[in-house]
PDB file of C-alpha atoms in Angstrom:
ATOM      1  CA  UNK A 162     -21.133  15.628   7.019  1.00 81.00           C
ATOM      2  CA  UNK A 163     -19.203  12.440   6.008  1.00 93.00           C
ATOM      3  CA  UNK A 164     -15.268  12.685   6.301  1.00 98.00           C
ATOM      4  CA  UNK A 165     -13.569  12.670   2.555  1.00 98.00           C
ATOM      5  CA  UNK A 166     -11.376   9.664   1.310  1.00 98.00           C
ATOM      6  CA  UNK A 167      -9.080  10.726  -0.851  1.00 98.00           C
ATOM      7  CA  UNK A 168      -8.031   7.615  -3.406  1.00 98.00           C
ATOM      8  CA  UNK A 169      -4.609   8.111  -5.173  1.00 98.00           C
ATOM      9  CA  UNK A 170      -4.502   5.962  -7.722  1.00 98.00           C
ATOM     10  CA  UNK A 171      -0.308   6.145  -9.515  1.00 98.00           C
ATOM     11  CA  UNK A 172      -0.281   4.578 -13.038  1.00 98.00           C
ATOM     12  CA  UNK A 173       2.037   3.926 -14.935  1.00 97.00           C
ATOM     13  CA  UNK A 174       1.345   1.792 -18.594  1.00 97.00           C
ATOM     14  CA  UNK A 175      -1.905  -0.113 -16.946  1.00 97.00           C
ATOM     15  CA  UNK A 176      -4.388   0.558 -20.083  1.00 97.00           C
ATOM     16  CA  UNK A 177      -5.269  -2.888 -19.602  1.00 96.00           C
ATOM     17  CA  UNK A 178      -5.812  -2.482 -15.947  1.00 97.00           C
ATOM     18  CA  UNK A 179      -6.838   1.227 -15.058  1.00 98.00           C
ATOM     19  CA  UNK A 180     -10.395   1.122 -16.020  1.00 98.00           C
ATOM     20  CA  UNK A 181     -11.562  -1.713 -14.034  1.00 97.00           C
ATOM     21  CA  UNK A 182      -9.788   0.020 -11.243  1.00 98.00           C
ATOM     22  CA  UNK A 183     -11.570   3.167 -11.637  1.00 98.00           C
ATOM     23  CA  UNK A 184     -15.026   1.424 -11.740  1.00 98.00           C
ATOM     24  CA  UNK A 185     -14.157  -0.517  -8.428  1.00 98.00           C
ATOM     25  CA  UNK A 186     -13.035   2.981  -6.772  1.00 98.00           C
ATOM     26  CA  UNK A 187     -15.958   4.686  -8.134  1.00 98.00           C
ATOM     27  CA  UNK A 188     -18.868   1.755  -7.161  1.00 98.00           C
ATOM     28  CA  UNK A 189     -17.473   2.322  -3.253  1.00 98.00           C
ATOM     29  CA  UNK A 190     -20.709   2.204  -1.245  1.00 98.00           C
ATOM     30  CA  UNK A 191     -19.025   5.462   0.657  1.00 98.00           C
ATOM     31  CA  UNK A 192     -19.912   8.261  -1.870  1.00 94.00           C
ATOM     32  CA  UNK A 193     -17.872  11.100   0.212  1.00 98.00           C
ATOM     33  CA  UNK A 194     -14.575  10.229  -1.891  1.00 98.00           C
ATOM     34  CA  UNK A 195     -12.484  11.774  -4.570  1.00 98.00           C
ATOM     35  CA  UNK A 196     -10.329  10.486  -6.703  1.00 98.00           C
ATOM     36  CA  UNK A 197      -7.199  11.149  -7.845  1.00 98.00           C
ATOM     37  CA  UNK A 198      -5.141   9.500 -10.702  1.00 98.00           C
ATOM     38  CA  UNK A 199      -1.236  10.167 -11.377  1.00 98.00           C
ATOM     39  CA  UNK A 200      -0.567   8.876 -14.414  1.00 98.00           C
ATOM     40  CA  UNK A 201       3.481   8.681 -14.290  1.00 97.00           C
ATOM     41  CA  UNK A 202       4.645   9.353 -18.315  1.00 96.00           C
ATOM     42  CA  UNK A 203       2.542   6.486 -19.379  1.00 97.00           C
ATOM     43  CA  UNK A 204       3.500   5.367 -22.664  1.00 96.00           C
ATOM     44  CA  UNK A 205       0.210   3.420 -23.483  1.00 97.00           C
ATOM     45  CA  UNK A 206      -3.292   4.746 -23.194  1.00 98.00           C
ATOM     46  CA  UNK A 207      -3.578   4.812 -19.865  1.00 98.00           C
ATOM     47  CA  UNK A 208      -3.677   8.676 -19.288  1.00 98.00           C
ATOM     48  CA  UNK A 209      -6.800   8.560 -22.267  1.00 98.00           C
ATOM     49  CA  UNK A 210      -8.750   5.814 -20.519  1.00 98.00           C
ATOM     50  CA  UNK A 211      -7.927   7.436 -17.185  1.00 98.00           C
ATOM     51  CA  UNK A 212      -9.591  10.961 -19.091  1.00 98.00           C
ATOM     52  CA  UNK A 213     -12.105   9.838 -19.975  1.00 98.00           C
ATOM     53  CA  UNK A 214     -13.450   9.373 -15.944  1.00 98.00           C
ATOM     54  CA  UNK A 215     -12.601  12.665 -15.320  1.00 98.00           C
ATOM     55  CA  UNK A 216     -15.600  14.656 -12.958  1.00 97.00           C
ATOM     56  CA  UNK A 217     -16.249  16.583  -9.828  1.00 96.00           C
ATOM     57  CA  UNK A 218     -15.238  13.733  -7.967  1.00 97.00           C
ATOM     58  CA  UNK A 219     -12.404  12.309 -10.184  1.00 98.00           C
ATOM     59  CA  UNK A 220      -9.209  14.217 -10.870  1.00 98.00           C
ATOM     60  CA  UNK A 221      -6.650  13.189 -13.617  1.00 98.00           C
ATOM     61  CA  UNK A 222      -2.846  14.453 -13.443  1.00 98.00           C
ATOM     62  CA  UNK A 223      -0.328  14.007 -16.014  1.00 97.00           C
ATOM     63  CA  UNK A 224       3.500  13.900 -14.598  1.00 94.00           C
ATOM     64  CA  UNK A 225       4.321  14.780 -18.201  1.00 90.00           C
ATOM     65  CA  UNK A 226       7.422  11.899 -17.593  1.00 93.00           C
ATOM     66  CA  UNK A 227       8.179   9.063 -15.497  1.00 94.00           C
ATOM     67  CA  UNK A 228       9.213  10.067 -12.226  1.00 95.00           C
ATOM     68  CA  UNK A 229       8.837   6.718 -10.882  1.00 95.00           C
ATOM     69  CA  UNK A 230       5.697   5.454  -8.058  1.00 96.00           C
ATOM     70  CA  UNK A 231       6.584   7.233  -5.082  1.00 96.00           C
ATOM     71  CA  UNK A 232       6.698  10.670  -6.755  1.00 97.00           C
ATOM     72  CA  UNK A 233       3.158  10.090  -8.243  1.00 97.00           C
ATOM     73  CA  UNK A 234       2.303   8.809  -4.882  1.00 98.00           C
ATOM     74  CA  UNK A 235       3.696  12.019  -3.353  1.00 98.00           C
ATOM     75  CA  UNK A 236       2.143  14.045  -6.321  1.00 98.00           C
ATOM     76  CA  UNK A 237      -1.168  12.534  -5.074  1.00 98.00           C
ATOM     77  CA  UNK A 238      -0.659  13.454  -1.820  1.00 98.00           C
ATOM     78  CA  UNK A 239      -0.210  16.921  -2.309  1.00 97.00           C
ATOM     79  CA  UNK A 240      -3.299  17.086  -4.472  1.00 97.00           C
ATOM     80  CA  UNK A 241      -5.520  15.190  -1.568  1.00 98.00           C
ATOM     81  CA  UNK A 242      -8.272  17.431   0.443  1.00 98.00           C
ATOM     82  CA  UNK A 243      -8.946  13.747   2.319  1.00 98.00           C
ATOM     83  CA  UNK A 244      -9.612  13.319   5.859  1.00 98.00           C
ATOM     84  CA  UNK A 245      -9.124   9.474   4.860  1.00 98.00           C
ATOM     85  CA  UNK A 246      -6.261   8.172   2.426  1.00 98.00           C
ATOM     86  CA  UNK A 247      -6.481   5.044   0.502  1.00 98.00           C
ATOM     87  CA  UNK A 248      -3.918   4.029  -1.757  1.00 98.00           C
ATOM     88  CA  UNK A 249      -5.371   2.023  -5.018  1.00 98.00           C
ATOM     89  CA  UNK A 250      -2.491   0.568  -7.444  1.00 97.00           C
ATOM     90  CA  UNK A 251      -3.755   0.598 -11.207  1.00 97.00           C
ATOM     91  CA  UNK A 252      -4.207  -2.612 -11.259  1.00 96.00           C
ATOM     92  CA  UNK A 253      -6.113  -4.220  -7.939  1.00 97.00           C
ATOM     93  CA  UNK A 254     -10.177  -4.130  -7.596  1.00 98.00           C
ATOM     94  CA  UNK A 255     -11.918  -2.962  -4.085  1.00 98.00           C
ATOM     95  CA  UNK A 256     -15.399  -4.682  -3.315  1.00 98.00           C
ATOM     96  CA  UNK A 257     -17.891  -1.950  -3.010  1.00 98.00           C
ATOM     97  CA  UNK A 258     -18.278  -1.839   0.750  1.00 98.00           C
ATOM     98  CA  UNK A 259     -14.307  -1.793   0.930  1.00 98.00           C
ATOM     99  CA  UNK A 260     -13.835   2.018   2.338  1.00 98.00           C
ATOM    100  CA  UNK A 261     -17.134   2.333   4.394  1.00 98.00           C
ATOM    101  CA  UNK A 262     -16.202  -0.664   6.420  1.00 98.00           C
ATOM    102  CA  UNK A 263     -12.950   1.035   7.555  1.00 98.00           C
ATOM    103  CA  UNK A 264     -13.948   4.641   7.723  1.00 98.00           C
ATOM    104  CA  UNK A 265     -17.100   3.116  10.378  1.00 98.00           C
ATOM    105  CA  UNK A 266     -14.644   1.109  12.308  1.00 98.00           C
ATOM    106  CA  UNK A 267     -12.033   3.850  12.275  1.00 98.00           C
ATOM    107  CA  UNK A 268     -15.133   6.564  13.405  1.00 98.00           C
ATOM    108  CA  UNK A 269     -14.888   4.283  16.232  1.00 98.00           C
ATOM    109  CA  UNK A 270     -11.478   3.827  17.661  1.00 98.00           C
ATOM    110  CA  UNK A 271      -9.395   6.296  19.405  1.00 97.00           C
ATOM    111  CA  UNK A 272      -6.786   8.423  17.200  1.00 97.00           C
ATOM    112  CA  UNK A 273      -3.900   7.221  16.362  1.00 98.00           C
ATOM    113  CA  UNK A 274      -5.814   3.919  14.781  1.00 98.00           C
ATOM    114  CA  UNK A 275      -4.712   2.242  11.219  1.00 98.00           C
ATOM    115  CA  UNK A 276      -7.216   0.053   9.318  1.00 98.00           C
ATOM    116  CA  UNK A 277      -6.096  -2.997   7.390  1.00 98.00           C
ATOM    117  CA  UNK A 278      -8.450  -5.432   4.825  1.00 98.00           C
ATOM    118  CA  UNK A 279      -8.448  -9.126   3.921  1.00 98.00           C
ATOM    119  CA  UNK A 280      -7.086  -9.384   0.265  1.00 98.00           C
ATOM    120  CA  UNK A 281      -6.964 -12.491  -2.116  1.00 97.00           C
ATOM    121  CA  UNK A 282      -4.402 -12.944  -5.102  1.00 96.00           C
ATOM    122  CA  UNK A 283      -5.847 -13.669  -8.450  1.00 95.00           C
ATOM    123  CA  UNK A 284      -4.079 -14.488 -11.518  1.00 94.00           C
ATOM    124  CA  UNK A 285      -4.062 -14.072 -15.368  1.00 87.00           C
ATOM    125  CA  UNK A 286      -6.748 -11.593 -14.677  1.00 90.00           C
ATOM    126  CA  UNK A 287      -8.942 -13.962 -13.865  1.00 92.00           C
ATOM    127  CA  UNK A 288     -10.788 -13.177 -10.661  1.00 91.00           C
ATOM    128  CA  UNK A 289     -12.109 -16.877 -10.291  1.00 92.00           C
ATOM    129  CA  UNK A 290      -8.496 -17.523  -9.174  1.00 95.00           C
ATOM    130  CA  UNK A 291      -8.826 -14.879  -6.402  1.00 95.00           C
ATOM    131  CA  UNK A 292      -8.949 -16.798  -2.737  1.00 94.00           C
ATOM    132  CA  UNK A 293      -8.925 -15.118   0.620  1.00 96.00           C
ATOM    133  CA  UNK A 294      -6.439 -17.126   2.623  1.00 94.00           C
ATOM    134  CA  UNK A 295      -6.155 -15.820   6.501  1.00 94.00           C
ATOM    135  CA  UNK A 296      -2.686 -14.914   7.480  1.00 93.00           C
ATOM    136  CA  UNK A 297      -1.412 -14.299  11.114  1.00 94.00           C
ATOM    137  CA  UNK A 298      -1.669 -10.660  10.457  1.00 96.00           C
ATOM    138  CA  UNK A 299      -5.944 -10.800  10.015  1.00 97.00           C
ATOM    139  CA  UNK A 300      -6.461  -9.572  13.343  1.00 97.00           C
ATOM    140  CA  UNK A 301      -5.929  -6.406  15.316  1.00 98.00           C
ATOM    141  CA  UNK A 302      -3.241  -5.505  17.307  1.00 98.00           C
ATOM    142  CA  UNK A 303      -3.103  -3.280  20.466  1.00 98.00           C
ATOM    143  CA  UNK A 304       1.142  -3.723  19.844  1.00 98.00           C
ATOM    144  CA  UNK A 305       1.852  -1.969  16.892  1.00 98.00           C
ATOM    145  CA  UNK A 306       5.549  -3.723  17.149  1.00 98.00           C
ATOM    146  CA  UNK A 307       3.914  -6.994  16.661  1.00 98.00           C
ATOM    147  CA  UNK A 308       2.687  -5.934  13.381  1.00 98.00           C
ATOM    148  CA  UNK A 309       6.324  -5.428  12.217  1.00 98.00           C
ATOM    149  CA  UNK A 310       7.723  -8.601  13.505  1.00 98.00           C
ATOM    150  CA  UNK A 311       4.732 -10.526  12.115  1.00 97.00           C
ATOM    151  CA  UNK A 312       5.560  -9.498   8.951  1.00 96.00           C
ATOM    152  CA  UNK A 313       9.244  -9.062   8.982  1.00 97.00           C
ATOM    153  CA  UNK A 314       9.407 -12.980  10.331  1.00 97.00           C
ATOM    154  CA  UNK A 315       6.783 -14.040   7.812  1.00 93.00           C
ATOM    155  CA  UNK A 316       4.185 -14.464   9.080  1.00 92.00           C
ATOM    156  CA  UNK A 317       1.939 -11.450   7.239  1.00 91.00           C
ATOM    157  CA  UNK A 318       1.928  -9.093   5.273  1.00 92.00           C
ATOM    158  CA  UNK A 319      -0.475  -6.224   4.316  1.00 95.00           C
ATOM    159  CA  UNK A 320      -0.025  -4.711   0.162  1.00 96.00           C
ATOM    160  CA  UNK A 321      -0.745  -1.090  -0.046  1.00 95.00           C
ATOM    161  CA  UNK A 322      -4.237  -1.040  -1.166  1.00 97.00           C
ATOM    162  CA  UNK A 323      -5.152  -3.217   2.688  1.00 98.00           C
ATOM    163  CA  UNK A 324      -4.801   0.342   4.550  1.00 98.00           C
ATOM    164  CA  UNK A 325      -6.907   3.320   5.193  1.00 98.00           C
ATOM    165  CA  UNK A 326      -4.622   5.833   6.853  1.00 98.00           C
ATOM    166  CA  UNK A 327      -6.509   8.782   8.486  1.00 98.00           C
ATOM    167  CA  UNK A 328      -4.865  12.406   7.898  1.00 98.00           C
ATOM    168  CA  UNK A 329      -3.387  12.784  11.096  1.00 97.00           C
ATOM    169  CA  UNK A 330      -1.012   9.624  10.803  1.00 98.00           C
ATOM    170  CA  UNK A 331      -0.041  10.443   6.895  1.00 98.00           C
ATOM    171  CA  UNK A 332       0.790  13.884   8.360  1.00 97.00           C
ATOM    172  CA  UNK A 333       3.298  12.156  10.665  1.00 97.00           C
ATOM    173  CA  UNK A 334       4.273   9.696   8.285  1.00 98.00           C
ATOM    174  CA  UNK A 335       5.741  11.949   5.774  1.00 97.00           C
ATOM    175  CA  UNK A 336       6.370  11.778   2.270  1.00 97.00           C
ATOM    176  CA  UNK A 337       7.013   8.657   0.551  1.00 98.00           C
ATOM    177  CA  UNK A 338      11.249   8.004  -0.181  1.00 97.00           C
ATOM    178  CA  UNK A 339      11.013   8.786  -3.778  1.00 96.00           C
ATOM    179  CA  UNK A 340      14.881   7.402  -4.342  1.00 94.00           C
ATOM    180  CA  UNK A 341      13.301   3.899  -3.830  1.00 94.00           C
ATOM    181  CA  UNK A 342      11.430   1.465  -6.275  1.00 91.00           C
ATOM    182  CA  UNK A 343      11.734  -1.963  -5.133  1.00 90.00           C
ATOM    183  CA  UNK A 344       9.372  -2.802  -1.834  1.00 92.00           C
ATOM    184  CA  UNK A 345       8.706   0.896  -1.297  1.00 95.00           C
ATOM    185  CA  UNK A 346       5.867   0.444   0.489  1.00 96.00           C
ATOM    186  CA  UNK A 347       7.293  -1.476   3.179  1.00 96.00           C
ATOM    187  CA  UNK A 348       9.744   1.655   4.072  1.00 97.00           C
ATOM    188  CA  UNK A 349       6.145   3.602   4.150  1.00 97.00           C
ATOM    189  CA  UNK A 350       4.498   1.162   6.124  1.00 96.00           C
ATOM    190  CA  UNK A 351       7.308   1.272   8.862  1.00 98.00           C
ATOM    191  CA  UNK A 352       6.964   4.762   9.475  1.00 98.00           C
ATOM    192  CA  UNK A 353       2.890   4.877   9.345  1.00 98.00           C
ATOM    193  CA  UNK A 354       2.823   2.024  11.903  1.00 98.00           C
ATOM    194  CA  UNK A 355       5.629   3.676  13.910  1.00 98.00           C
ATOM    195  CA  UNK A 356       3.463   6.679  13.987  1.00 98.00           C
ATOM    196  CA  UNK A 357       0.309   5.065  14.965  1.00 98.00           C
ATOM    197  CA  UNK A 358      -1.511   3.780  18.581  1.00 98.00           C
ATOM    198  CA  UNK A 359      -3.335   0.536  17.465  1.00 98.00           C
ATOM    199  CA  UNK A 360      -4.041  -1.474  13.915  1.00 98.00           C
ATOM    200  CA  UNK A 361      -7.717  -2.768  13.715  1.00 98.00           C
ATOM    201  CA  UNK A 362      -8.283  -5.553  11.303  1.00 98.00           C
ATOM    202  CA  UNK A 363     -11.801  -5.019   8.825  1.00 98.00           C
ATOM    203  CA  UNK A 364     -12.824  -8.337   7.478  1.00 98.00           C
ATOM    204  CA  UNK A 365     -15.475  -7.262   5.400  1.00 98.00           C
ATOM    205  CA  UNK A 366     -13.335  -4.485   3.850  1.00 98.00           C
ATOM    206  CA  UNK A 367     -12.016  -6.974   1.263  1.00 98.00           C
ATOM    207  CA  UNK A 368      -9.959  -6.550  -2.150  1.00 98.00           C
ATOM    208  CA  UNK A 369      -7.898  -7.973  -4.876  1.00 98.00           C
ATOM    209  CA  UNK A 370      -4.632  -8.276  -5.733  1.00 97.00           C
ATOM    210  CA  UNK A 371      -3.844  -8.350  -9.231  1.00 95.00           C
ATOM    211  CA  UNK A 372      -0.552 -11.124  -9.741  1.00 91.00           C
ATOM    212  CA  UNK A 373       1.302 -12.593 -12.772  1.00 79.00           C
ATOM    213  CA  UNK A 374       2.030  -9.002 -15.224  1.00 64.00           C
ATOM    214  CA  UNK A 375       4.859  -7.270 -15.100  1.00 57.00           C
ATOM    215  CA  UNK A 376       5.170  -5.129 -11.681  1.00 52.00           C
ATOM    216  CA  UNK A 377       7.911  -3.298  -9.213  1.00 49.00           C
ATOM    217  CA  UNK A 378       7.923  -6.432  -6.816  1.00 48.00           C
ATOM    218  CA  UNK A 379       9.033  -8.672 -10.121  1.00 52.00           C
ATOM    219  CA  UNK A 380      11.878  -6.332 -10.549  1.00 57.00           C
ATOM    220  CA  UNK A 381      15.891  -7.626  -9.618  1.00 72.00           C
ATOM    221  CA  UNK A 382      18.027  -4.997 -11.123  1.00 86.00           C
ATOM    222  CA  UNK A 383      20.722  -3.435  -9.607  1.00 89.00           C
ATOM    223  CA  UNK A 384      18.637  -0.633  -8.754  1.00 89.00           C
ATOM    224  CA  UNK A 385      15.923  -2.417  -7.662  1.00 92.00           C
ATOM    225  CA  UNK A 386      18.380  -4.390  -5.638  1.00 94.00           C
ATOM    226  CA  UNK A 387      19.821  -1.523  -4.544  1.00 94.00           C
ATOM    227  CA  UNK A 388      16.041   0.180  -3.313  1.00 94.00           C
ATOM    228  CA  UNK A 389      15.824  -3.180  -1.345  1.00 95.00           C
ATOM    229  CA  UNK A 390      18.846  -2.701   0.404  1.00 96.00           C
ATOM    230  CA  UNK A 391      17.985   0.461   1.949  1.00 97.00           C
ATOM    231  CA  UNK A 392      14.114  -0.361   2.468  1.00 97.00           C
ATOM    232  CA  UNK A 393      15.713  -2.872   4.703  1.00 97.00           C
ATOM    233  CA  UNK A 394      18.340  -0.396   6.485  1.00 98.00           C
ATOM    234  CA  UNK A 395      15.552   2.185   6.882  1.00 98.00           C
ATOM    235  CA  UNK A 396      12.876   0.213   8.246  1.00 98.00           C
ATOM    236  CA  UNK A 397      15.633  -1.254  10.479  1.00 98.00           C
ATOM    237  CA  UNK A 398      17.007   1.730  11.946  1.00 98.00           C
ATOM    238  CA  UNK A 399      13.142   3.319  12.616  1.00 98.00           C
ATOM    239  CA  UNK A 400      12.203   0.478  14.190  1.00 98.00           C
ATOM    240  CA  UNK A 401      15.542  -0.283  16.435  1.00 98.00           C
ATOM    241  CA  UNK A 402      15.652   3.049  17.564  1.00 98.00           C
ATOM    242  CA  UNK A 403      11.644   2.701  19.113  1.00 98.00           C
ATOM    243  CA  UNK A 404      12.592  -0.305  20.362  1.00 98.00           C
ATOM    244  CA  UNK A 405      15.972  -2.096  20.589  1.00 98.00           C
ATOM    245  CA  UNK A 406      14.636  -5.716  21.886  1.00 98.00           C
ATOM    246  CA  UNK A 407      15.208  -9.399  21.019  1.00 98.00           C
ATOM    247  CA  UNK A 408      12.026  -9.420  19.270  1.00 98.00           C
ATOM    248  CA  UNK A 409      12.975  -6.169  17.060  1.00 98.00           C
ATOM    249  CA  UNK A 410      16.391  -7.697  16.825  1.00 98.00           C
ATOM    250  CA  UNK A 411      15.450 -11.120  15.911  1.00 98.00           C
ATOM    251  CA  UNK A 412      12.792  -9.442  13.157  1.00 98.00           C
ATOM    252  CA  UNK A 413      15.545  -6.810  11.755  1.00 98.00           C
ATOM    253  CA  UNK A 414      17.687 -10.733  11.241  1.00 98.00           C
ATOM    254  CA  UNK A 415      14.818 -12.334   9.666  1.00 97.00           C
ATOM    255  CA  UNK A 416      14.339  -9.255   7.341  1.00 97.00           C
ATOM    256  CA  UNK A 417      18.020  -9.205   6.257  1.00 97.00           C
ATOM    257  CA  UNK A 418      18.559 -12.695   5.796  1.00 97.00           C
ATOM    258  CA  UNK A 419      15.477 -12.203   3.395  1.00 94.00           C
ATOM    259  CA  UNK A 420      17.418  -9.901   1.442  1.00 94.00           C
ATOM    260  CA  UNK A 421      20.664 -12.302   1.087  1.00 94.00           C
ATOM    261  CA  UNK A 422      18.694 -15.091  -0.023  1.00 93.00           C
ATOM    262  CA  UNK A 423      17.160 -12.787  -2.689  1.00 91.00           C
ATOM    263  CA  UNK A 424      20.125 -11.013  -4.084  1.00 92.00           C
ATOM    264  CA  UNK A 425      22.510 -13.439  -3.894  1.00 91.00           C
ATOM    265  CA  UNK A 426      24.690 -14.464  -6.095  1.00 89.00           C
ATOM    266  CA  UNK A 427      23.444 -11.290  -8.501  1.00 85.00           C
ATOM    267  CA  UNK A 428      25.404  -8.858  -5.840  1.00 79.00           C
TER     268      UNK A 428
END
């Protein structure tokens, strides 16, 4: 029998968004899935529209209030029966084939293995905008380290939707920090790649990435400010204390001179 992906899907006000989502989710060409929606005290319609998709396969939760994106991730987590996870925000499209392409490759490689996708950015919700533009990052790394100084230095980076994590490395992993809001994912990320052996790069497994509304990454409020300040001490500290070398050193520098040039002269 196929493994199950699980496909958590948090939402919070993305009426305009979630449906699109939902078809892109449910048109995967890898038909062992379910999916699961959190709707996080949505104040538009987005828990109706997400209702109205409800099936065998498709399960829709209602937080009742906003608890914020990492507790409807964890909510989603708990609810998941996946031997795959696959994070979907409300708002980004997966080509059909994205999922199948990973769960084959993964089906392949040793365990321990993360799978990461091309993505393009697209704009004003126009997908004619959307362009895949190779990073550094599009390729697979034996050094899971080298993933994290890649990005920390800039020279990649990988939004939550690019992953398929299998079940034994989100059991590692953990729970997401559900204090933080600001660049969450990147705290997550740390630990999942910490946990794993090897990173293998899909390049058929593609997706988009929806840019220009309102979003968490937009956000520069004291508390988001605040969630980026620890992000940056967590991930830090989990990654000096695997390995305490110029290159994590030099990377940990990059990542916190990052964070001065953002929040300065606000704090």
């Amino acid at each position: 029998m196929q493994p199950l992906v699980s496909v958590l899907i948090p939402a919070y006000n993305a009426e305009l968004y979630i449906a699109e989502t939902l078809d892109s989710a449910i048109s995967q060409t890898w038909q062992n899935i379910e999916i699961i929606v959190v709707d996080d005290g949505s104040r538009d319609d987005t828990l109706t529209i997400a209702k109205t998709y409800e099936s065998k396969k498709i399960k829709v939760i209602c937080q009742g209030k906003n608890l914020g994106q990492t507790a409807a991730l964890n909510r989603g987590l708990a609810e998941a029966q996946g031997d795959f996870i696959q994070y979907l925000d409300a708002d980004d499209i997966l080509e059909p084939q994205k999922i199948e392409v990973q769960v084959n490759r993964l089906l392949k490689e040793a365990s321990g293995t993360l799978a990461i996708a091309p993505w393009a950015r697209f704009y004003k919700n126009d997908m004619s905008t959307a362009k895949f533009v190779p990073n550094k990052d599009w390729k697979d790394y034996d050094d899971v380290i080298a993933w994290l100084v890649d990005c920390w230095t800039g020279n990649g980076t990988m939004p939550p939707s690019s992953w398929l994590y299998p079940r034994e490395i989100i059991d590692v992993t953990g729970l997401w920090h559900e204090s933080l809001t600001l660049n969450n994912d990147m705290e997550y990320f740390t630990r999942a790649v910490l946990s794993s052996n090897r990173l293998v790069f899909c390049p058929e497994a593609r997706w988009y990435y929806r840019s220009g509304n309102p979003s968490l990454s937009g956000q520069r409020s004291q508390k988001a400010l605040w969630s980026q300040y620890e992000v940056i001490r967590l991930s830090t500290e989990r990654l000096l204390s695997v390995e305490n070398s110029d290159r994590t050193r030099l990377a940990s520098a990059y990542y916190w001179q990052y964070f001065i040039f953002m929040a300065y002269p606000q704090v």
